[in-house]
Every structure is written in C-alpha cells, then in structure tokens.
Short mmCIF file of N, CA and C in Angstrom, two decimals:
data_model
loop_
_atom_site.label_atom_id
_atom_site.label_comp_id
_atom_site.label_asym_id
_atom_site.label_seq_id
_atom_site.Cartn_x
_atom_site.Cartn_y
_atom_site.Cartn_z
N UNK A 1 34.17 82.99 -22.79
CA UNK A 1 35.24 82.04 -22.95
C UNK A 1 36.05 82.38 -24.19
N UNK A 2 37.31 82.02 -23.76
CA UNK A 2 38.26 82.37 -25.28
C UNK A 2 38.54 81.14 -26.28
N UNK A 3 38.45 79.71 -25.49
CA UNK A 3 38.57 78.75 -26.60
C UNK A 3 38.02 78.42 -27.34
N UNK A 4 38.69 78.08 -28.93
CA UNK A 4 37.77 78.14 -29.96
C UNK A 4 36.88 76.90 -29.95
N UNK A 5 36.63 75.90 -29.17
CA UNK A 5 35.53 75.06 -29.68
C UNK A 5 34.52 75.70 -28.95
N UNK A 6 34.63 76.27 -27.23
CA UNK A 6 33.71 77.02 -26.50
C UNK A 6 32.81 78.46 -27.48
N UNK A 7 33.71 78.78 -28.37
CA UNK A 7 33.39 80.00 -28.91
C UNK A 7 32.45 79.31 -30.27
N UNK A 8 33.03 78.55 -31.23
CA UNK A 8 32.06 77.92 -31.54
C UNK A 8 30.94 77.48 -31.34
N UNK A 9 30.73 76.88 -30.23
CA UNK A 9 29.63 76.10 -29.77
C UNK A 9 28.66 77.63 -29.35
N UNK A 10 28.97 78.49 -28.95
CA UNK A 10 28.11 79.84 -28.07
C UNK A 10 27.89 80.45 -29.93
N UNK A 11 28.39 80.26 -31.18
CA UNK A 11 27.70 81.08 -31.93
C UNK A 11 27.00 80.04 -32.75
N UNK A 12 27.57 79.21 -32.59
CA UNK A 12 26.59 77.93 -33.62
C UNK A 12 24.93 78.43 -32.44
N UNK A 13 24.72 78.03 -31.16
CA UNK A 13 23.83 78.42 -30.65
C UNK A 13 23.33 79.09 -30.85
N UNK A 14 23.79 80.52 -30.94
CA UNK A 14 23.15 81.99 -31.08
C UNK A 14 22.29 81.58 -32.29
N UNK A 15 23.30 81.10 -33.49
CA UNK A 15 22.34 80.94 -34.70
C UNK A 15 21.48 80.45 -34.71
N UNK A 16 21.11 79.28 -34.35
CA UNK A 16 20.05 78.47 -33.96
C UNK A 16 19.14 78.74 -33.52
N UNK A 17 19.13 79.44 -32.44
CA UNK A 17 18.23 80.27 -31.73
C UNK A 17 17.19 81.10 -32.48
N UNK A 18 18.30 82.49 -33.40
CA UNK A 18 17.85 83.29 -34.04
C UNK A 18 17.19 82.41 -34.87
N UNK A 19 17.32 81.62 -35.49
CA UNK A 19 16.74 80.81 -36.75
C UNK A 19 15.07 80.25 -36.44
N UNK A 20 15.26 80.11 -35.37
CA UNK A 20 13.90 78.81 -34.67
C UNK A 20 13.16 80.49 -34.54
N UNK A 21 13.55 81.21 -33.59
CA UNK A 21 12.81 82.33 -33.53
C UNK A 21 12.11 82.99 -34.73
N UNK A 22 13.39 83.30 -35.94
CA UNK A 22 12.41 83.59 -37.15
C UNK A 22 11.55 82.76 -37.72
N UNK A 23 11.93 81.85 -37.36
CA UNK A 23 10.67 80.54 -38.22
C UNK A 23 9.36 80.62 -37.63
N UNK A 24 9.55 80.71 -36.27
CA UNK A 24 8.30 81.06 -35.03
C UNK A 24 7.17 81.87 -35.60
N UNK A 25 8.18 83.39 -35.40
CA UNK A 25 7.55 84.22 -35.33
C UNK A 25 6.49 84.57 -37.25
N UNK A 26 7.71 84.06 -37.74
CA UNK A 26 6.82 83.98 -39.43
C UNK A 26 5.56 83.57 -39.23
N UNK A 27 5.27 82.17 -38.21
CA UNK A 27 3.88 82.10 -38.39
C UNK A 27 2.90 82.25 -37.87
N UNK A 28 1.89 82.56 -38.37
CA UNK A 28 0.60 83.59 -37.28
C UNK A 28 0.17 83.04 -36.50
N UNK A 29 -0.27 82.18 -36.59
CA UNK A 29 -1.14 80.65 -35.68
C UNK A 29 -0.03 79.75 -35.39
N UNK A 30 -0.36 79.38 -34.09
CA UNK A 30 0.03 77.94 -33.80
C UNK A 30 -0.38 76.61 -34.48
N UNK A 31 -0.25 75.88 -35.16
CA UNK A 31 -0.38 74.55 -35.80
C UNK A 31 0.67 73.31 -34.98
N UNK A 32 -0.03 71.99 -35.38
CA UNK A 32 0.40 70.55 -34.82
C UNK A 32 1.25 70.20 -35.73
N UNK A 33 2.54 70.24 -35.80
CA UNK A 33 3.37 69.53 -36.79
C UNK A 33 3.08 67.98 -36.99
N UNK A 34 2.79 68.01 -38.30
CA UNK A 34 2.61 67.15 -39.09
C UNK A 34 0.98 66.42 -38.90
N UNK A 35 0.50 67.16 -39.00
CA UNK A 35 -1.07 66.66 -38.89
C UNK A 35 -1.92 68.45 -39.02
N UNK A 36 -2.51 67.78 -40.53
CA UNK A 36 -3.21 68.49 -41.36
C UNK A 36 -4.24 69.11 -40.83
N UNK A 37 -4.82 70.36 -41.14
CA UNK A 37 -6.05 71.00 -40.69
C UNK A 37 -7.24 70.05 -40.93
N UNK A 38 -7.10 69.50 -42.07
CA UNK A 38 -8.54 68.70 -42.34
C UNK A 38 -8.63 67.32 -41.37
N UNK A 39 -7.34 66.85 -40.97
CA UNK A 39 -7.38 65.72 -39.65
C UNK A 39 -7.76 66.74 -38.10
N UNK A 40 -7.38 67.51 -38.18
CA UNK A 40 -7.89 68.01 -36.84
C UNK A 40 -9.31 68.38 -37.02
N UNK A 41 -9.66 68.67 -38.10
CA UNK A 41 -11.41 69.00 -38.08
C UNK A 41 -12.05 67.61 -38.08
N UNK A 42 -11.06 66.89 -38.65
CA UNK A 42 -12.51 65.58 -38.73
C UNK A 42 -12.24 64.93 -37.48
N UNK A 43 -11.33 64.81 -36.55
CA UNK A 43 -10.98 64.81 -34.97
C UNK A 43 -12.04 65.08 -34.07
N UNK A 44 -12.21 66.62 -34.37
CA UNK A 44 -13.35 67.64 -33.87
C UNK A 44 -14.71 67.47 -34.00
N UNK A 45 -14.92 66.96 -34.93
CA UNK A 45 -15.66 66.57 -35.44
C UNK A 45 -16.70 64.70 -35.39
N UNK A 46 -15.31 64.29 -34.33
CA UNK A 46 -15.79 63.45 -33.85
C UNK A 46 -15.34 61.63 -34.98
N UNK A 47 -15.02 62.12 -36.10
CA UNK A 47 -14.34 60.88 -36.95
C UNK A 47 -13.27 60.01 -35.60
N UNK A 48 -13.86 58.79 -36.13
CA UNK A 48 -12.91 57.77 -34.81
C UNK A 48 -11.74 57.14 -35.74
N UNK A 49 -12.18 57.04 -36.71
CA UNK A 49 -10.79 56.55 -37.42
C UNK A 49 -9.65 57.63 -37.90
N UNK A 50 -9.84 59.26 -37.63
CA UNK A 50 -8.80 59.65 -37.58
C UNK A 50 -8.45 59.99 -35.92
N UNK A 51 -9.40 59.95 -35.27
CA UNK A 51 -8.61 59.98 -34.21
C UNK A 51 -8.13 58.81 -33.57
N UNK A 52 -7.80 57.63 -33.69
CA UNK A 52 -7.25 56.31 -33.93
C UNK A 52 -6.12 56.39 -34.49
N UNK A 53 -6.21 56.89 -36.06
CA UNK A 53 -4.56 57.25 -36.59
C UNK A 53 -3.60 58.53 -35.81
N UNK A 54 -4.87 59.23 -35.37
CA UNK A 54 -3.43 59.90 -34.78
C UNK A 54 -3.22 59.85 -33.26
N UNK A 55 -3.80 59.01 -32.66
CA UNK A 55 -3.21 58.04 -31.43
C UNK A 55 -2.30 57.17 -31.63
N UNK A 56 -2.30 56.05 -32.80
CA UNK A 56 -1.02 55.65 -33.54
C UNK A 56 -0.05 56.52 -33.82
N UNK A 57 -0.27 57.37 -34.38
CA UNK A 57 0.79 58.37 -34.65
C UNK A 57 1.74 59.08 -33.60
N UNK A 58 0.87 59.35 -32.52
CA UNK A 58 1.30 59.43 -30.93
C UNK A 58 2.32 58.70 -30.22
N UNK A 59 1.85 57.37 -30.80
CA UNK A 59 2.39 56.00 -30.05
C UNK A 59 3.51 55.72 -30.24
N UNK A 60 3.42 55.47 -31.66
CA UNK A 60 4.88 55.53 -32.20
C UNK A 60 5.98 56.60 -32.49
N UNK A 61 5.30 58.00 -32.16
CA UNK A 61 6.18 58.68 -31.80
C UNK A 61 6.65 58.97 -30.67
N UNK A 62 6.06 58.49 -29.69
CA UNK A 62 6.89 58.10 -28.22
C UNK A 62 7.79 57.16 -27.63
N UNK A 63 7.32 55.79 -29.24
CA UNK A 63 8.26 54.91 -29.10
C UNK A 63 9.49 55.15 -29.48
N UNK A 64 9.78 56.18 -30.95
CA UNK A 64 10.69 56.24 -31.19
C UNK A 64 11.80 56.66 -30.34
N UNK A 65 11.16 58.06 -29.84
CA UNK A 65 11.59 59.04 -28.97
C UNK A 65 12.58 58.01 -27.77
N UNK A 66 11.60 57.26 -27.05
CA UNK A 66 12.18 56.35 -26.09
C UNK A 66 13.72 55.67 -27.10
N UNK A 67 13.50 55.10 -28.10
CA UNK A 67 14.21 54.32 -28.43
C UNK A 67 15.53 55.40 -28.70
N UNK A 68 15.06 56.18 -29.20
CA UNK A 68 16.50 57.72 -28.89
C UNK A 68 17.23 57.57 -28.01
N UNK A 69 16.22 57.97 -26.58
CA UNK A 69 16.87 58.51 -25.52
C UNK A 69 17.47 56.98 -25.11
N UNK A 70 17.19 55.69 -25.82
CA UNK A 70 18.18 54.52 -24.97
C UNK A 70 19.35 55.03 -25.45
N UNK A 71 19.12 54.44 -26.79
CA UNK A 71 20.83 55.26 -27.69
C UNK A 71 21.44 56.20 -27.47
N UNK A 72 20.66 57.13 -27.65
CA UNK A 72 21.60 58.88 -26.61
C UNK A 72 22.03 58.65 -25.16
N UNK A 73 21.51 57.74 -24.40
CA UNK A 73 22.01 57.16 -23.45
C UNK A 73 23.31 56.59 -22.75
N UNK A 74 23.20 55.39 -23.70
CA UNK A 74 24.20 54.57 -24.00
C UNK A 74 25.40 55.18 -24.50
N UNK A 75 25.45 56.05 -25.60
CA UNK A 75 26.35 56.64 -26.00
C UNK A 75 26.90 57.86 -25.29
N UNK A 76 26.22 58.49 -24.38
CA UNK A 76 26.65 59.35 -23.54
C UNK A 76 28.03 58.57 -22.60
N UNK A 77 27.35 57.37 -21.94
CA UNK A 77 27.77 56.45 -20.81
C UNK A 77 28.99 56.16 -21.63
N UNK A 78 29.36 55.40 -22.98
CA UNK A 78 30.25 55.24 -22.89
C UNK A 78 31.12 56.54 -24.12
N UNK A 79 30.96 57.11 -24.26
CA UNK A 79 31.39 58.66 -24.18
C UNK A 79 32.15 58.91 -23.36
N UNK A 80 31.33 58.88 -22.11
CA UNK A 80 32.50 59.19 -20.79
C UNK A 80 33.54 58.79 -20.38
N UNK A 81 33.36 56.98 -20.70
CA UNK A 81 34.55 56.51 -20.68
C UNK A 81 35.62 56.66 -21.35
N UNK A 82 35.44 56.47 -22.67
CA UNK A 82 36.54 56.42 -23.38
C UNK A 82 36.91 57.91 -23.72
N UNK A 83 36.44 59.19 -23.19
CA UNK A 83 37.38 60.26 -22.59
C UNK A 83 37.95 60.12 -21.91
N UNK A 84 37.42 59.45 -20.89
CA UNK A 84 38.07 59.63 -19.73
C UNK A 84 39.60 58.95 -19.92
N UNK A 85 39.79 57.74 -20.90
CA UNK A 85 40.33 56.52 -21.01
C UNK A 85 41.72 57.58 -21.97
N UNK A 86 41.47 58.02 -23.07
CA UNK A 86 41.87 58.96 -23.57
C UNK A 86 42.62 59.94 -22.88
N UNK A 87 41.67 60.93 -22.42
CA UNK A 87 42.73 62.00 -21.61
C UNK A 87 43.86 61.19 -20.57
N UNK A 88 43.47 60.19 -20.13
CA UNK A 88 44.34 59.73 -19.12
C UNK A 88 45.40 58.86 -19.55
N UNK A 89 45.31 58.50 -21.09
CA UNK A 89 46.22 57.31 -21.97
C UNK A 89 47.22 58.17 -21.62
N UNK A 90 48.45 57.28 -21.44
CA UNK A 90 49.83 57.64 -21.59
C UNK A 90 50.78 56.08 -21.94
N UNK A 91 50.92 55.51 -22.83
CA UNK A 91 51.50 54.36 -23.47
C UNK A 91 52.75 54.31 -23.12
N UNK A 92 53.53 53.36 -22.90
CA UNK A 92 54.79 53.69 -22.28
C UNK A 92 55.80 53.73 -23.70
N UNK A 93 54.91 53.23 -24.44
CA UNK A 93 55.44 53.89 -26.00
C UNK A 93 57.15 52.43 -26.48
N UNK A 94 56.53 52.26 -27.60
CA UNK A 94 57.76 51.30 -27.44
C UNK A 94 58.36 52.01 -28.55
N UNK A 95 58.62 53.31 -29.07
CA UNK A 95 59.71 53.65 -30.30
C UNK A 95 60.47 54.94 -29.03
N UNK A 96 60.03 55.16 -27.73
CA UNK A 96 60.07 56.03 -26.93
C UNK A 96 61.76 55.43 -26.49
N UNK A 97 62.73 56.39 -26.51
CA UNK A 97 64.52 56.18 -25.96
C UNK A 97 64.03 55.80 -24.61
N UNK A 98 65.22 55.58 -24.22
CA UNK A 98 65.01 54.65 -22.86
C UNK A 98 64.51 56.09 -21.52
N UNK A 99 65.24 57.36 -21.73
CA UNK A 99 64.86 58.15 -20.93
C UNK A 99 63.72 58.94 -20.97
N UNK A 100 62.95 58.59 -22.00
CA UNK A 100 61.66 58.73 -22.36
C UNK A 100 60.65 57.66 -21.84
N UNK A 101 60.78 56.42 -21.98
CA UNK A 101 60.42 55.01 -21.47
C UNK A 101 60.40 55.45 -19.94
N UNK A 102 61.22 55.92 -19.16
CA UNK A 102 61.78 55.88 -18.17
C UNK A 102 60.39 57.16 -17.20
N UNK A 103 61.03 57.80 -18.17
CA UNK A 103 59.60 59.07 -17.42
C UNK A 103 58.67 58.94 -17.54
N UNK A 104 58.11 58.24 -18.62
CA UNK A 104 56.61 57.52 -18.75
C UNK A 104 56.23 56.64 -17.80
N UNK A 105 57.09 55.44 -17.56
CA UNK A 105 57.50 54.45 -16.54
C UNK A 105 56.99 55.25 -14.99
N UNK A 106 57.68 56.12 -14.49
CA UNK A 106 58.18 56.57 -13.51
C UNK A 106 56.33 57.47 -13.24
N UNK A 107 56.18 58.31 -14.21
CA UNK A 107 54.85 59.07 -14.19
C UNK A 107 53.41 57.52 -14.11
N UNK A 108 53.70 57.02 -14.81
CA UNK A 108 52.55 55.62 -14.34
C UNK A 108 52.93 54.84 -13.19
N UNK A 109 53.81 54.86 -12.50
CA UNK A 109 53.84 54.48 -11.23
C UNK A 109 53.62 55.04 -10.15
N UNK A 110 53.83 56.32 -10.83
CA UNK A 110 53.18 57.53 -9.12
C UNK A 110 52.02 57.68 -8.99
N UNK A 111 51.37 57.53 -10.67
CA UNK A 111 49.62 57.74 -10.55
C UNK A 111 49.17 56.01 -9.96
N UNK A 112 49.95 55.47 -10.40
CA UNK A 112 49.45 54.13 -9.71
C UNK A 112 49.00 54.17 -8.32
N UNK A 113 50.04 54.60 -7.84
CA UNK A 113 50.69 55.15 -6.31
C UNK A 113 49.21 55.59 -5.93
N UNK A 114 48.60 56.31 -6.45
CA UNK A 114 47.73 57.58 -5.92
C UNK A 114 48.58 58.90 -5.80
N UNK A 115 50.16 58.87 -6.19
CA UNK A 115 50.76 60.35 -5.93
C UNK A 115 50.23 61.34 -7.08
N UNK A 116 49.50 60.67 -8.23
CA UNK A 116 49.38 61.81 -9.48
C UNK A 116 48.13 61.42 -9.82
N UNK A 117 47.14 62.70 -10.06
CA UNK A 117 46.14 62.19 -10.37
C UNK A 117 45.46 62.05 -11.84
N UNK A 118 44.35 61.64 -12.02
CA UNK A 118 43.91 61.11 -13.45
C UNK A 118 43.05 62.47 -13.65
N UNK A 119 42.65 62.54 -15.07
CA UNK A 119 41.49 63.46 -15.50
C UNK A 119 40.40 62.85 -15.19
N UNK A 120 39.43 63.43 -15.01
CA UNK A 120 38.23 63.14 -14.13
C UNK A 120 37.04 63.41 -15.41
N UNK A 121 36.22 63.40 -15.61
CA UNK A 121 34.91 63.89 -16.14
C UNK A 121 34.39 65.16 -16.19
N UNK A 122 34.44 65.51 -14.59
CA UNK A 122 34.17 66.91 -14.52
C UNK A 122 35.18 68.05 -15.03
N UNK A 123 36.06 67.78 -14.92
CA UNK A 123 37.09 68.26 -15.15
C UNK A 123 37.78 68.20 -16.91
N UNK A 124 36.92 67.47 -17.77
CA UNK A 124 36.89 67.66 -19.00
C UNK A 124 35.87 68.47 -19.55
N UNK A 125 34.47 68.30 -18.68
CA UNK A 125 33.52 69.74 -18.83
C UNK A 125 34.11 70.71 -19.29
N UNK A 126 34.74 71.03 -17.86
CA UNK A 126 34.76 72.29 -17.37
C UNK A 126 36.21 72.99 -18.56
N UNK A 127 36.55 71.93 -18.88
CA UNK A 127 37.84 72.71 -19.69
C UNK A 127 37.39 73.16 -20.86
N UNK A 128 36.07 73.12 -21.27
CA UNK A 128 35.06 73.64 -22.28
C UNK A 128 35.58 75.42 -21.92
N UNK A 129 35.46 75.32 -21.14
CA UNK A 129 35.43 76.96 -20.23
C UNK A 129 36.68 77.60 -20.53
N UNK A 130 37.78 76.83 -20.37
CA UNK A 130 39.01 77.93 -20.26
C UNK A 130 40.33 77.75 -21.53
N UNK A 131 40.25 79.08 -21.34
CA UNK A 131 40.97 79.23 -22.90
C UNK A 131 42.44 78.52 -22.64
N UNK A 132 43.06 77.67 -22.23
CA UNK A 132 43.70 77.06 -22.00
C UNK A 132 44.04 75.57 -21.76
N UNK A 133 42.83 75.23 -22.27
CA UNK A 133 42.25 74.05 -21.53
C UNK A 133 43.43 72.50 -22.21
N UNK A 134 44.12 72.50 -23.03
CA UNK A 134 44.81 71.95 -23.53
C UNK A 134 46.00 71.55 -22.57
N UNK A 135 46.88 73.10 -22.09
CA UNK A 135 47.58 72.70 -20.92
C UNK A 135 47.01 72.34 -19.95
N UNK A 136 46.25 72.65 -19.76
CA UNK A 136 45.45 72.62 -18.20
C UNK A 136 45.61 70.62 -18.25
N UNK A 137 45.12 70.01 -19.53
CA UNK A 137 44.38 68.83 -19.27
C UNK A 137 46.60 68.09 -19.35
N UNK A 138 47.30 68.71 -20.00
CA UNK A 138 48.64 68.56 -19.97
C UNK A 138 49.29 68.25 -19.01
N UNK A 139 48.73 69.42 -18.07
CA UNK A 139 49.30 69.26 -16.06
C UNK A 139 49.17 68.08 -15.97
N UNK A 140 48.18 67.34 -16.16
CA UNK A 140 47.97 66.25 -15.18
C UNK A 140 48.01 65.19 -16.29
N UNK A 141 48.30 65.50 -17.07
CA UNK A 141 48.74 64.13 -17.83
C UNK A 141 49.83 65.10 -19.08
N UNK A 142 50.99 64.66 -18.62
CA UNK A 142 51.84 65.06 -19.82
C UNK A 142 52.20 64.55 -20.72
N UNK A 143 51.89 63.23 -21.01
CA UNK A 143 52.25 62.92 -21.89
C UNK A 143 51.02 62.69 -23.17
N UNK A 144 49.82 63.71 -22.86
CA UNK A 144 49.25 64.15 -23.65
C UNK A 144 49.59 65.09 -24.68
N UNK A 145 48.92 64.70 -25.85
CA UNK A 145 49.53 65.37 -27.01
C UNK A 145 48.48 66.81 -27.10
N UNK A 146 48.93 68.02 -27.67
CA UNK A 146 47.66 68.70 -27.90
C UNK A 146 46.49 68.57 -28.73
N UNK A 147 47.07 67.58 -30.00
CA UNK A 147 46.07 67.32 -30.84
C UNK A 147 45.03 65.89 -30.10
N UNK A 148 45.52 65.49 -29.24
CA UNK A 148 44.50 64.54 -28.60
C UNK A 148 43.65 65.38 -27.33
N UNK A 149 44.36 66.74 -26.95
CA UNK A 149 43.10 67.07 -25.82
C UNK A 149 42.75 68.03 -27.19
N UNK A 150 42.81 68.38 -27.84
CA UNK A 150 41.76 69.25 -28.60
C UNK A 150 40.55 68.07 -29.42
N UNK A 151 40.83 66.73 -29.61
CA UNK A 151 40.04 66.03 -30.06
C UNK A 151 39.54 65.57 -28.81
N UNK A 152 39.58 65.13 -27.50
CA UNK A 152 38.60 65.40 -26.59
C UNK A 152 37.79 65.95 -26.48
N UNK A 153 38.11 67.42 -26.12
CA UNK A 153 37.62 68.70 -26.19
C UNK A 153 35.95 68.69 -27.09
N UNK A 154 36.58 68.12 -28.33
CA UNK A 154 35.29 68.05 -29.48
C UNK A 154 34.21 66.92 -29.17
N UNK A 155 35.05 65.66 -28.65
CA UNK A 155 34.17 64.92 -27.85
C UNK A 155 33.19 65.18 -27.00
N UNK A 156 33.74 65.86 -26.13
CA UNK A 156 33.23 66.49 -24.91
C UNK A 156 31.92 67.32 -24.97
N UNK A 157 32.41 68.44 -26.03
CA UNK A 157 31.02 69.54 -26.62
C UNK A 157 29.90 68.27 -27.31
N UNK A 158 30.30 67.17 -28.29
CA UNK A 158 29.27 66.31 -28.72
C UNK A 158 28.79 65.62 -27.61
N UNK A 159 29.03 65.17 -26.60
CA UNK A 159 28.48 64.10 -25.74
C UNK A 159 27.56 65.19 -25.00
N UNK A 160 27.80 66.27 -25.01
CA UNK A 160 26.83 67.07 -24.07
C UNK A 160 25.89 67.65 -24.65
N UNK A 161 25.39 67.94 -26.04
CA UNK A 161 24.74 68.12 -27.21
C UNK A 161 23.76 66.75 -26.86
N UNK A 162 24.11 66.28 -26.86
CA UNK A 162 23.67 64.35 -26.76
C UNK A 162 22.90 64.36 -25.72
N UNK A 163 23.48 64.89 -24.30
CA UNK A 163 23.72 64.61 -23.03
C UNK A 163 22.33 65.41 -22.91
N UNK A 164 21.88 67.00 -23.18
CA UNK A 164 21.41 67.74 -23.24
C UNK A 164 19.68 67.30 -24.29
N UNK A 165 20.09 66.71 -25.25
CA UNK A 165 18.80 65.94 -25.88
C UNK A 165 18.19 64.75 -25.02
N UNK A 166 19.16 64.33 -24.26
CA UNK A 166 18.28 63.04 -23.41
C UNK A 166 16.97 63.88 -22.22
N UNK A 167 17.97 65.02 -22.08
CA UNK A 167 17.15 65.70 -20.59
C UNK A 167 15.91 66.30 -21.77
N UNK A 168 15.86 67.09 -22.85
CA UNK A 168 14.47 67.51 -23.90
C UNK A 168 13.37 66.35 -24.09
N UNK A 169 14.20 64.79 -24.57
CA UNK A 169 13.32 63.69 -25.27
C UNK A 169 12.61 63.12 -23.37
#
C-alpha cells in the first residue's frame, strides 16, 4: 500500500514484532509472567495458600480482561458509528453562498432519494488499502474535506487495533 497511515501502521508492526521476538528469544527458559520461581515451587510442592493466591490472581485477571473486552467493545460499536456519521456529514453549512447551499441542498436530497450513496463501514476499511483513499471517500461524499477523511482514516486504523485486541482478550 502507498498511503501513509497504511504504511505506518505495516512498519510500526514490523517493529513490534522484531521487538517481542528479541525479547523472546533473549530468554532461555520459558517462565509465568509475574509469578516468581519460589511461588511455583511452593505450588509444586503442594503449599495451598500459594496456590489459592494464585487462583486469585487468575481470577482477577480474567476479570479484568473481561472488563476490557466490554470497553474495547463498546468503543469499537460506537467507533463505527460516528465514522460512519462523519464520513457521511455534509452540513448544509450556513456561512455557505446560496449556490453552495444549493448543491449541498440538492446532493442531500438525492442521497435521501436513494440516488447517491453513503460511506459504508466496509468501505472505510478498505480505504486503509489505497493510496488514494481520501478521493475515493470524496466520490461519494463531496463535500468532504481532506483533512476530515484523513482524520477518519486514523480512526479507522485505531478502532481496528481495538477491534483486533477484542478477538486476542
């Protein structure tokens, strides 16, 4: 892809990647994040009160997790909307001359119509993809500004970052 938030997002990744990998591979053994060698021996060992704390520890880290994925949820859901609400705004503008008023006017009555259609969801994805994606989202709504589909755009890459942690948690 040639657009720069798409191109962003593919090297911020790369880095990430490389990063988790060197951290990996630095260490020799596998270990339990955040629970000490001496709690896993006394575990092993059969101690009930640490294996109690770290069934608590379990617990509430599943609660949290849940309580994430409501919020990452929620915020995905209405994410969508108010892109969607966004790419498709066109105000009939009241500092707008009358033949400006007029084409605004005229363009919200055809989409009313069903003759013009709205930006869709999928179709804000996908403009992740093409190095053009600014006009593209323009076609169908012109009286989009570029600095509002490029702040979509950024929307779009965050809600799916988001979108993408609900499907991990």
């Amino acid at each position: 892809s040639k657009h720069r938030v798409a191109i962003s997002l593919f090297s911020r990744l790369e880095r990430e990647v490389a990063l988790c990998a060197r951290k990996r591979n630095a260490s020799q053994r596998p270990v339990l994040t955040l629970m000490r060698d001496e709690h896993i021996r006394a575990i092993v060992a059969g101690d009930k009160a640490q294996l109690a704390a770290a069934r608590e520890q379990v617990a509430s880290l599943t609660l949290k997790l849940t309580e994430l994925k409501a919020r990452d949820t929620a915020f995905v859901a209405s994410a969508i909307r108010g892109m969607e609400d966004s790419a498709n705004n066109m105000s009939l503008g009241d500092k707008a001359t009358e033949s400006e008023a007029r084409a605004r006017l005229r363009f919200w009555l055809l989409r009313y119509a069903g003759m013009e259609t709205e930006i869709w969801f999928e179709h804000l994805c996908c403009g992740l993809l093409s190095p053009k994606c600014e006009s593209d989202f323009q076609l169908l709504n012109p009286f989009l500004s570029t600095e509002a589909a490029a702040g979509i755009l950024g929307s779009v890459s965050q809600m799916m970052l988001v979108a993408s942690r609900i499907v991990a948690v």
